[in-house]
XYZ file of C-alpha atoms in Angstrom:
403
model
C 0.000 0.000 0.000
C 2.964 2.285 -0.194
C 2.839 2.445 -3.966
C 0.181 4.919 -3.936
C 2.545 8.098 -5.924
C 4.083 5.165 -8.788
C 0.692 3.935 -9.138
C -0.679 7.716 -9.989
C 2.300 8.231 -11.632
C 1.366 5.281 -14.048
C -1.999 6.128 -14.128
C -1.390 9.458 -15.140
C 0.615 8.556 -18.799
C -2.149 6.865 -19.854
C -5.551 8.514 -19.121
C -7.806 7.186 -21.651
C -7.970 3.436 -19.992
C -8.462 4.482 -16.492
C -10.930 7.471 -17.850
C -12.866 5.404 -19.302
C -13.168 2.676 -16.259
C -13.500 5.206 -14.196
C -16.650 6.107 -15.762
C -18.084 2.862 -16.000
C -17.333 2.538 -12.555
C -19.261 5.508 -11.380
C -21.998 4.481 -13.050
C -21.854 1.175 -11.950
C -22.212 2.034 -8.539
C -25.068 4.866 -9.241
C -27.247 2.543 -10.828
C -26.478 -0.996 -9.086
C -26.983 0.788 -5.487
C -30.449 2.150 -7.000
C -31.475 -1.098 -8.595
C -30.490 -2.808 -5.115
C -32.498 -0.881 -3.332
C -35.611 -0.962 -5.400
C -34.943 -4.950 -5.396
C -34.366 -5.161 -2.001
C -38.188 -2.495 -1.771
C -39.733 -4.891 -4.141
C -38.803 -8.116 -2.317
C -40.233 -7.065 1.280
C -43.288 -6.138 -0.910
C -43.833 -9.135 -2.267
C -42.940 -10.831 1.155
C -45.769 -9.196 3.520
C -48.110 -11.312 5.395
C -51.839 -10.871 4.530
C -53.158 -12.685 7.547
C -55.277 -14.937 5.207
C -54.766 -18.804 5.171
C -53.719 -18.232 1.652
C -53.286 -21.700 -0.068
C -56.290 -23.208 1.813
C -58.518 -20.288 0.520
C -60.256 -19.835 -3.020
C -63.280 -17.282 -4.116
C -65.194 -17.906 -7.320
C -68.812 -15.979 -8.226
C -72.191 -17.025 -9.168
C -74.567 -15.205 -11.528
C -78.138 -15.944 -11.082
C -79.989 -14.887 -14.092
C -83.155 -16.428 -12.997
C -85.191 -13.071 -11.567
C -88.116 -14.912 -10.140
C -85.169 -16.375 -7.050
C -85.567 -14.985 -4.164
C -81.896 -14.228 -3.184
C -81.976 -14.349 0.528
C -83.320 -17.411 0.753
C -80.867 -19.201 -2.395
C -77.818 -17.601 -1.239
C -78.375 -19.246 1.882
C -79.321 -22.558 0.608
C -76.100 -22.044 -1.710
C -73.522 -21.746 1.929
C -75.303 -25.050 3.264
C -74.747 -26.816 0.198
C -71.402 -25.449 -0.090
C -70.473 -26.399 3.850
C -71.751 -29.613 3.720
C -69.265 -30.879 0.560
C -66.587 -33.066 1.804
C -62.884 -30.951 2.420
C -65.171 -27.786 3.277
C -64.433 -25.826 6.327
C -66.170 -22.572 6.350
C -67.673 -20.691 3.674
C -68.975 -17.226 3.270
C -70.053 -14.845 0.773
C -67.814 -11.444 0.755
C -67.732 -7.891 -1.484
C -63.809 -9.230 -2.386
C -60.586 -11.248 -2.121
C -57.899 -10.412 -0.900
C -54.931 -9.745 -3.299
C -57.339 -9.795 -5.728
C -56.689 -6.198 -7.195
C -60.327 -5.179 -6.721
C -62.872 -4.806 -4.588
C -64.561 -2.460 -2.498
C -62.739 0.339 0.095
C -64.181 3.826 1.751
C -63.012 6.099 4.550
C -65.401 5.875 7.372
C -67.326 9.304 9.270
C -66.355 9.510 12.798
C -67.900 12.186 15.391
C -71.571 12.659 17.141
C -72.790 15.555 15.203
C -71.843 17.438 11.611
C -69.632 20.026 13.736
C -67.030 17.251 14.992
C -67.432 14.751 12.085
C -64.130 13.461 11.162
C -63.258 11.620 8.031
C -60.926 8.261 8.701
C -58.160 6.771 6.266
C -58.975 4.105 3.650
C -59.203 0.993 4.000
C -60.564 -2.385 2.287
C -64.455 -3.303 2.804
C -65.069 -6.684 3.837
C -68.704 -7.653 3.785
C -69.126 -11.367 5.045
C -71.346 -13.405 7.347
C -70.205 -15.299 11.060
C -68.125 -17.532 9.058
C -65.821 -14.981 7.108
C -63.020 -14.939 10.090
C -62.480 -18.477 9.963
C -62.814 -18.602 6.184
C -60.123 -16.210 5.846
C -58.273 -17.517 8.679
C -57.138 -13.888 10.260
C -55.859 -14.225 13.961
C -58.629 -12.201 15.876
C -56.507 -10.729 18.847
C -58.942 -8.225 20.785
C -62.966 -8.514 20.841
C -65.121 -10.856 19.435
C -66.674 -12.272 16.068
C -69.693 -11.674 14.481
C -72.925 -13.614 16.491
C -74.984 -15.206 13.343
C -77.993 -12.642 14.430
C -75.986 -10.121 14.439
C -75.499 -10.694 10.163
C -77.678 -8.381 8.093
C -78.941 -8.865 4.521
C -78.830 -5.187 3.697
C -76.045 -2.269 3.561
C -78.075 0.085 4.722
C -78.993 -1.453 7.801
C -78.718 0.843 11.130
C -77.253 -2.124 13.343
C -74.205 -3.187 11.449
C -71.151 -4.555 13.899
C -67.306 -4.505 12.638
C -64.577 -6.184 12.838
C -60.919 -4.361 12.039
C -57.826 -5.104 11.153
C -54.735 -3.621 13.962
C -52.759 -1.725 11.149
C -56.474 -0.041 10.620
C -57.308 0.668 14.530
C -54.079 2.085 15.041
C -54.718 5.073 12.253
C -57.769 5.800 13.812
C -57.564 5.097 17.490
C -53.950 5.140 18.266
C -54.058 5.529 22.036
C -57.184 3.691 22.906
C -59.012 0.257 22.597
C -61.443 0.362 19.419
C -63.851 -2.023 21.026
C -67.599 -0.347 21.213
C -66.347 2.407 18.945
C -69.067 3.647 16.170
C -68.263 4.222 12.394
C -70.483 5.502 9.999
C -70.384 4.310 6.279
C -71.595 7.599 4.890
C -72.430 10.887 6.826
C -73.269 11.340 10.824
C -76.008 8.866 11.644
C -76.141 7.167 8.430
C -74.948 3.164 8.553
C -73.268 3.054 11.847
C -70.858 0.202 12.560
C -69.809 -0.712 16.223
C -66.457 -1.991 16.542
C -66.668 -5.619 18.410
C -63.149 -6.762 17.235
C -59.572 -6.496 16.163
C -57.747 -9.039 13.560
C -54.265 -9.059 13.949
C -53.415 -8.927 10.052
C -55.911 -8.256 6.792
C -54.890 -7.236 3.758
C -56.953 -5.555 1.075
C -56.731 -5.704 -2.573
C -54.656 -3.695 -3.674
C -50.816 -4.249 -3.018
C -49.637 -0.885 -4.209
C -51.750 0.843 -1.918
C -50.161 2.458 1.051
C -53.085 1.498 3.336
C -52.791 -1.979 2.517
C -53.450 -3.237 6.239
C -55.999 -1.295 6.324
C -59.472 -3.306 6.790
C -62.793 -3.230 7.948
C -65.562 -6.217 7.995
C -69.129 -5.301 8.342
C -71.639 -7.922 9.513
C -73.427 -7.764 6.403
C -74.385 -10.950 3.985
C -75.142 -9.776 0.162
C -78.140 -10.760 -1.268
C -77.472 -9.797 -4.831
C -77.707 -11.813 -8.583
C -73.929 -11.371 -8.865
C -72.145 -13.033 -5.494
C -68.952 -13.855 -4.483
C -67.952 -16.506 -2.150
C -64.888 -17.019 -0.236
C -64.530 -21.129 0.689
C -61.553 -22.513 3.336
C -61.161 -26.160 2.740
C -58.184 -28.952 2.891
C -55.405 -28.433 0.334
C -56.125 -31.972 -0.896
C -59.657 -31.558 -1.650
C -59.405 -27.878 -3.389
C -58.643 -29.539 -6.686
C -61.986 -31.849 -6.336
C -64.434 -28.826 -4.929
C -63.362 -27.034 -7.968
C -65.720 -29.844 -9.968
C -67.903 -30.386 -6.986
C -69.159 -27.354 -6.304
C -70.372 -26.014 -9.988
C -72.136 -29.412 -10.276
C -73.992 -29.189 -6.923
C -75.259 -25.803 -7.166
C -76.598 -26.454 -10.354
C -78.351 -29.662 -9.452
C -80.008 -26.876 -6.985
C -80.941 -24.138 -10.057
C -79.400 -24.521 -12.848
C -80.090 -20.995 -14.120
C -76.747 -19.760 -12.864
C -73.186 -19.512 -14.133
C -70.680 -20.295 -11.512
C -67.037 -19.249 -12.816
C -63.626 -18.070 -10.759
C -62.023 -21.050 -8.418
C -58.576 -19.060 -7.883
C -56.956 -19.834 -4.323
C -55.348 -16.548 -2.355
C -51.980 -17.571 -3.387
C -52.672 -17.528 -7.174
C -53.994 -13.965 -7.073
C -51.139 -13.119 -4.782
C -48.915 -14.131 -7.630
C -51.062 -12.350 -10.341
C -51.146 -9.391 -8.124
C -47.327 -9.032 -7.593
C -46.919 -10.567 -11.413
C -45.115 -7.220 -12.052
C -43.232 -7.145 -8.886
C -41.680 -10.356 -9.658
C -40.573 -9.283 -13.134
C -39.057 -5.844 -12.083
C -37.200 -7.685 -8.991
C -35.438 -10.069 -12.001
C -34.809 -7.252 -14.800
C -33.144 -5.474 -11.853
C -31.136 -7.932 -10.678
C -29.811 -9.205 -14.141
C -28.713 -5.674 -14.765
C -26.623 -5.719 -11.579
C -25.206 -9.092 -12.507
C -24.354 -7.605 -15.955
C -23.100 -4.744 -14.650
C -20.773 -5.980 -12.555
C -19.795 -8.478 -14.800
C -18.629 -5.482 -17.622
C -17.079 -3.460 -14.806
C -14.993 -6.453 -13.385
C -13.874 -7.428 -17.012
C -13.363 -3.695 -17.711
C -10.556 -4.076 -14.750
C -9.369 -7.517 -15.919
C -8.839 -6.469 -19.377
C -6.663 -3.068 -18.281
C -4.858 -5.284 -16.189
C -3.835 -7.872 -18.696
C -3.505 -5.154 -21.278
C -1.036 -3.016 -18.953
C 0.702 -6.248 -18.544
C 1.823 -6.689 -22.066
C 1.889 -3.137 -22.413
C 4.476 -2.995 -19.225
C 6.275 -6.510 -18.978
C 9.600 -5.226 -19.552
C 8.968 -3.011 -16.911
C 7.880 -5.627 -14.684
C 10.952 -7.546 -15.150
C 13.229 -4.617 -14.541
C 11.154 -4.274 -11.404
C 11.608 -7.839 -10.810
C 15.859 -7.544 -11.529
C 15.906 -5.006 -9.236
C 14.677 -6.957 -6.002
C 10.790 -7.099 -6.233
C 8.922 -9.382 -4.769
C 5.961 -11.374 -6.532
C 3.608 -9.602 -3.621
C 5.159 -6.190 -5.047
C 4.303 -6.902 -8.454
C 0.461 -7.888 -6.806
C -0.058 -5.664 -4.347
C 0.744 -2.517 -7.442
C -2.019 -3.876 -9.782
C -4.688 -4.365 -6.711
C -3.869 -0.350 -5.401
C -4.314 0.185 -8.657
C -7.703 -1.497 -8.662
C -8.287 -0.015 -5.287
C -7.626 4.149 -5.958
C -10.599 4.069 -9.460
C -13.039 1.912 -7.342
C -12.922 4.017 -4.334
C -11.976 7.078 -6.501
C -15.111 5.862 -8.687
C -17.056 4.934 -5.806
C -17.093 8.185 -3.837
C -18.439 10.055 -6.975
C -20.619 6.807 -8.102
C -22.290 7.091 -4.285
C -22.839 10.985 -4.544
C -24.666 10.444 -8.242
C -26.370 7.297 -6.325
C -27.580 9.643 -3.851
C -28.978 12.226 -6.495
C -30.361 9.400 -8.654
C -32.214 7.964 -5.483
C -33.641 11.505 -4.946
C -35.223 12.129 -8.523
C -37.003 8.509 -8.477
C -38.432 9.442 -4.944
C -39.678 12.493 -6.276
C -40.897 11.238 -10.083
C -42.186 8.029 -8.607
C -42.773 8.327 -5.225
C -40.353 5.828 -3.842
C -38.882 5.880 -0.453
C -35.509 7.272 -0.372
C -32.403 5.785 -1.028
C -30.003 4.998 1.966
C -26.303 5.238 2.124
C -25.831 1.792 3.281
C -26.579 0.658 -0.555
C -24.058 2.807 -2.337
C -21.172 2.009 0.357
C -22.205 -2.068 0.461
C -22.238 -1.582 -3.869
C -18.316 -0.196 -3.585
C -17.530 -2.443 -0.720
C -19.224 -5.857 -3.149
C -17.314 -4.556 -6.647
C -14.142 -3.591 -4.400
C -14.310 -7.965 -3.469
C -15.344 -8.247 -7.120
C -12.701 -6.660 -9.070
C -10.529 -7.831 -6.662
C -10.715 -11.713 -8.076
C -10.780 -10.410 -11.352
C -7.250 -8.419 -10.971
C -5.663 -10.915 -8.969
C -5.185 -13.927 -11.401
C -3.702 -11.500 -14.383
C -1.808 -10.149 -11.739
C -0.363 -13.351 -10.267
C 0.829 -14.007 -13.978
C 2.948 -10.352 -14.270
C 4.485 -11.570 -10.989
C 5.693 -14.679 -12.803
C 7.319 -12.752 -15.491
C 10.725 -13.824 -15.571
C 13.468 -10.626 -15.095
C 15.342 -12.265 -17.857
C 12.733 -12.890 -20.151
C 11.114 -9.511 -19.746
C 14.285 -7.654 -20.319
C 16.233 -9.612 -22.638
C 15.797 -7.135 -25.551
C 17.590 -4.346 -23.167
């Protein structure tokens, strides 16, 4: 490390090479620490917990196109026949699925009069029956569930009870137990819900949302043409209710079209489809980027070999060691990566700025520029130390026989 002035020195008659790397290196660093980052974002994305038994849980809808049914009384024929089918656990019907990328959501009214009405954050609209906890399989960690005469067959109903999700209760009551609380699904007065529990974990729909954990689930069982249903069941019999189920509603009414049978985990796939693909592009482009920059290094290296052998062996006549001849190609290596990777973190920095502002992502942290020198500093390393092992070998008499 004491060959830092001959190393310059070297540098210094020829520009263009080390220019040139230099560059690549800077930019390198920019966009690798960027493209880690927004990996690294994507990843814990794609890795939250919805707080729904995913792979034991499947939705599909019916359309009943017969308008002489009386839907209060089919769609609750349709749950019996559905719960009694071998495999089935729990069934309900529900406004959506989670990770479905649509469904229903609202901000709630809070207050007792117009003067202190309050508006509360988003958040997903669950509308299910006594069953949809266990259905879903969310952990219910304060309160209670739904009692089955508690579940109404209308929205507008004035007796609706809820059920919300932590992430949702601690927006909205942040200091204080949500239990016996009132929300109203409209203005003051208008579609009150009481509060009677707290899930640990429900997701909505929509991943990209920033109130994802946000949830709410009213007590209220549709009674519409168009229904969706949300079944739990074994693993092992999902594959044989898909079949079973189509056939016995129809040998009920076979005016109907049942259609859908995706489990939570397929739509969590669908839904972070684009996720996935991003998080590989990304990471390919760091691969090949590194890959350039550390053959960029390689290639000076073995080109300033030829380009300095008889130099080498003079060096070597002299009295240098092999671990001279090393140890003066990796300082080398070390002065443009660090050189590169100060500037490449500062441009990192700016880079990570612009994307939060154009695209609202969070913003970048220094860790990610300094752990991208640190990882091409061990890179570039291997790559400079095998062409640098064979200058070291250069024989003095070899390289300076045409003195």
């Amino acid at each position: 490390m004491l060959q830092i002035k001959p190393v310059l020195s070297t540098l210094m008659r020829s520009k263009s090479g080390p220019i040139l790397l230099l560059l690549q290196i800077i930019l390198s660093v920019a966009i690798v620490a960027n493209a880690s980052f927004i990996i690294n974002e994507r990843l814990s994305l794609m890795g939250r917990e919805s707080g729904v038994a995913e792979e034991e849980v499947f939705d599909f809808t019916v359309y009943n196109f017969d308008s002489e049914v009386d839907m209060t009384s089919q769609t609750g024929k349709d749950l019996e026949i559905i719960r009694r089918l071998p495999g089935v656990k729990s069934a309900t019907t529900s406004s959506m699925t989670p990770l479905s990328g649509g469904g229903w959501s609202s901000s709630f009214t809070m207050g007792t009069n117009e003067e202190d009405a309050k508006s509360t954050p988003g958040a997903a609209v669950y509308l299910g029956n006594e069953q949809m906890l266990d259905t879903l399989g969310a952990k219910l960690i304060e309160g209670r569930n739904f009692y089955k005469e508690e579940v109404m067959y209308d929205l507008n109903n004035l007796d609706m009870k809820g059920i919300v999700s932590k992430a949702f209760a601690d927006d909205v009551w942040p200091d204080e137990s949500p239990l016996g609380k009132v929300l109203y699904y409209g203005d003051i007065g208008a579609r009150p819900i009481t509060i009677v529990g707290v899930v640990e974990r429900l997701q909505g729909a929509w991943v990209n949302s920033n109130r994802l954990e946000n949830a709410v689930i009213a007590s209220v069982q549709l009674q519409e043409p168009f229904a969706r249903f949300l079944v739990r069941a074994d693993k092992s019999s999902i594959k044989a209710l898909k079949e079973a189920i189509p056939s016995a509603l129809h040998k009920d009414n076979l005016n109907r079209v049942v259609r859908g049978f995706t489990t939570i985990s397929e739509h969590r796939k669908e839904v972070y489809r684009d996720h996935e693909l991003m998080a590989t592009l990304l990471s390919m482009m760091v691969v090949l980027l590194l890959l350039i920059t550390s053959l960029g290094l390689a290639g000076m290296v073995m080109f300033n070999i030829q380009r300095r052998t008889k130099q080498i062996g003079t060096r070597r006549a002299l009295g240098a060691r092999k671990r001279d001849i090393v140890s003066f190609f990796l300082v080398e290596n070390y002065l443009i990566c660090l050189f590169g990777g100060l500037v490449g973190g500062l441009l990192a920095i700016w880079l990570g700025g612009q994307l939060m502002r154009l695209y609202s992502l969070p913003m970048l942290e220094w860790s990610y520029p300094v752990m991208t020198v640190v990882g091409l500093i061990c890179l570039t390393t291997l790559a400079v130390i095998l062409p640098a092992r064979k200058a070291a070998n250069i024989s003095p008499a070899i390289a300076t026989r045409s003195v």
